[in-house]
Coordinates of C-alpha atoms in Angstrom, one line a residue:
X1 CA 32.4 41.0 3.0
X2 CA 30.3 38.7 3.3
X3 CA 26.5 39.4 4.0
X4 CA 23.9 37.0 4.9
X5 CA 21.0 38.6 2.7
X6 CA 23.9 38.7 -0.3
X7 CA 23.7 34.6 -0.8
X8 CA 21.2 32.2 -2.6
X9 CA 18.6 30.0 -0.4
X10 CA 16.6 26.8 -1.4
X11 CA 13.9 26.4 -0.9
X12 CA 14.5 23.2 1.8
X13 CA 15.9 26.2 4.2
X14 CA 13.5 28.7 3.5
X15 CA 10.1 26.3 4.7
X16 CA 12.6 24.8 7.4
X17 CA 12.8 28.2 8.4
X18 CA 9.9 29.6 7.2
X19 CA 7.6 27.2 9.0
X20 CA 8.4 27.8 13.2
X21 CA 8.6 31.4 12.4
X22 CA 5.6 31.3 11.7
X23 CA 3.8 29.0 14.2
X24 CA 6.3 31.1 16.8
X25 CA 5.1 34.0 15.5
X26 CA 1.2 33.1 15.4
X27 CA 2.0 32.1 19.3
X28 CA 3.4 35.9 20.0
X29 CA 0.1 37.2 18.1
X30 CA -2.2 34.8 20.7
X31 CA -0.8 35.6 23.7
X32 CA 1.3 38.9 23.6
X33 CA -0.6 41.5 24.8
X34 CA 0.4 43.2 21.4
X35 CA 2.3 41.7 18.6
X36 CA 5.3 41.9 18.0
X37 CA 6.8 44.8 15.0
X38 CA 9.6 42.1 13.5
X39 CA 7.3 40.7 10.0
X40 CA 8.9 42.5 8.3
X41 CA 12.4 41.9 9.1
X42 CA 12.1 38.9 8.7
X43 CA 9.6 38.4 5.1
X44 CA 13.1 40.8 4.6
X45 CA 15.5 38.3 6.4
X46 CA 13.9 35.2 4.2
X47 CA 12.6 37.1 1.1
X48 CA 16.1 38.2 -0.1
X49 CA 18.1 35.3 -0.4
X50 CA 15.6 33.6 -1.7
X51 CA 15.4 36.3 -4.9
X52 CA 18.8 35.8 -4.7
X53 CA 18.9 31.8 -5.3
X54 CA 15.8 32.9 -8.3
X55 CA 18.4 35.6 -9.7
X56 CA 16.3 38.5 -8.3
X57 CA 16.9 41.4 -6.9
X58 CA 16.2 42.1 -3.2
X59 CA 14.9 45.1 -3.9
X60 CA 11.7 42.9 -4.8
X61 CA 10.7 43.2 -1.0
X62 CA 10.3 47.1 -1.3
X63 CA 6.9 45.8 -3.4
X64 CA 5.6 44.4 -0.3
X65 CA 6.8 46.2 1.7
X66 CA 5.3 49.4 0.1
X67 CA 1.8 48.0 -0.4
X68 CA 1.7 47.2 3.4
X69 CA 1.8 51.4 3.6
X70 CA 0.4 51.9 0.9
X71 CA -3.0 49.8 2.4
X72 CA -2.6 51.1 6.0
X73 CA -2.9 54.9 5.0
X74 CA -5.7 54.4 2.1
X75 CA -7.3 52.1 5.2
X76 CA -7.0 54.7 7.2
X77 CA -8.3 57.7 5.0
X78 CA -11.3 55.5 3.8
X79 CA -13.1 53.7 6.5
X80 CA -11.0 54.9 10.0
X81 CA -9.7 52.3 12.2
X82 CA -11.5 49.3 10.5
X83 CA -10.2 50.7 7.5
X84 CA -7.1 49.7 8.3
X85 CA -8.1 46.3 10.1
X86 CA -10.0 45.1 6.7
X87 CA -6.8 46.7 4.4
X88 CA -4.2 44.9 6.7
X89 CA -5.8 41.6 6.7
X90 CA -6.1 42.1 2.8
X91 CA -2.0 42.5 2.9
X92 CA -1.6 39.6 5.6
X93 CA -3.2 37.4 2.6
X94 CA -1.2 38.3 -0.7
X95 CA 2.1 38.6 1.5
X96 CA 1.1 34.7 2.8
X97 CA 1.0 33.6 -1.0
X98 CA 3.6 36.1 -1.4
X99 CA 5.5 33.9 0.8
X100 CA 4.1 31.0 -0.9
X101 CA 5.0 31.1 -3.9
X102 CA 8.2 32.2 -3.1
X103 CA 9.2 29.3 -1.0
X104 CA 7.3 27.7 -4.8
X105 CA 9.6 28.5 -7.4
X106 CA 12.5 26.5 -7.7
X107 CA 16.3 28.1 -7.3
X108 CA 18.3 28.7 -9.9
X109 CA 20.4 25.6 -11.2
X110 CA 23.9 27.6 -11.7
X111 CA 25.9 30.3 -11.1
X112 CA 24.0 34.0 -11.2
X113 CA 24.8 37.4 -10.4
X114 CA 24.4 36.5 -6.4
X115 CA 27.0 33.3 -6.2
X116 CA 27.2 29.6 -7.2
X117 CA 24.6 27.9 -6.4
X118 CA 23.2 26.6 -2.2
X119 CA 23.7 23.5 -1.3
X120 CA 20.9 20.6 -0.6
X121 CA 19.1 20.5 1.8
X122 CA 18.8 22.7 5.6
X123 CA 21.7 25.2 4.3
X124 CA 21.3 27.8 6.5
X125 CA 24.2 30.4 7.5
X126 CA 26.8 28.3 6.4
X127 CA 29.1 30.7 4.3
X128 CA 29.6 29.7 0.4
X129 CA 32.6 28.4 -0.4

């Protein structure tokens, strides 16, 4: 059974999807009264295939999600609403760095446990051969 999250994603595809998503998400935050709660879904849907291209398990995406939860809880305990905002800002900074690093590391040139290397160029949503 084919699953998008069980494939590999090259760097070009990653950046070609991530860039417009970031712009759209930024516009949503700027113009909507409440930002959409889909950042984690986007992070997982891009991060898991990218990790697979690096030969790593997609379960590594649980680390930043867990970090986000812990930071918000600690922020609330230590500083109330202001603590949540500070902790949330730090988490956003760390997640941004993580997503940039994921886009800079070259994938494995050979087949790995997650399949053959992706085709060069933009190859989103294509089933592997």
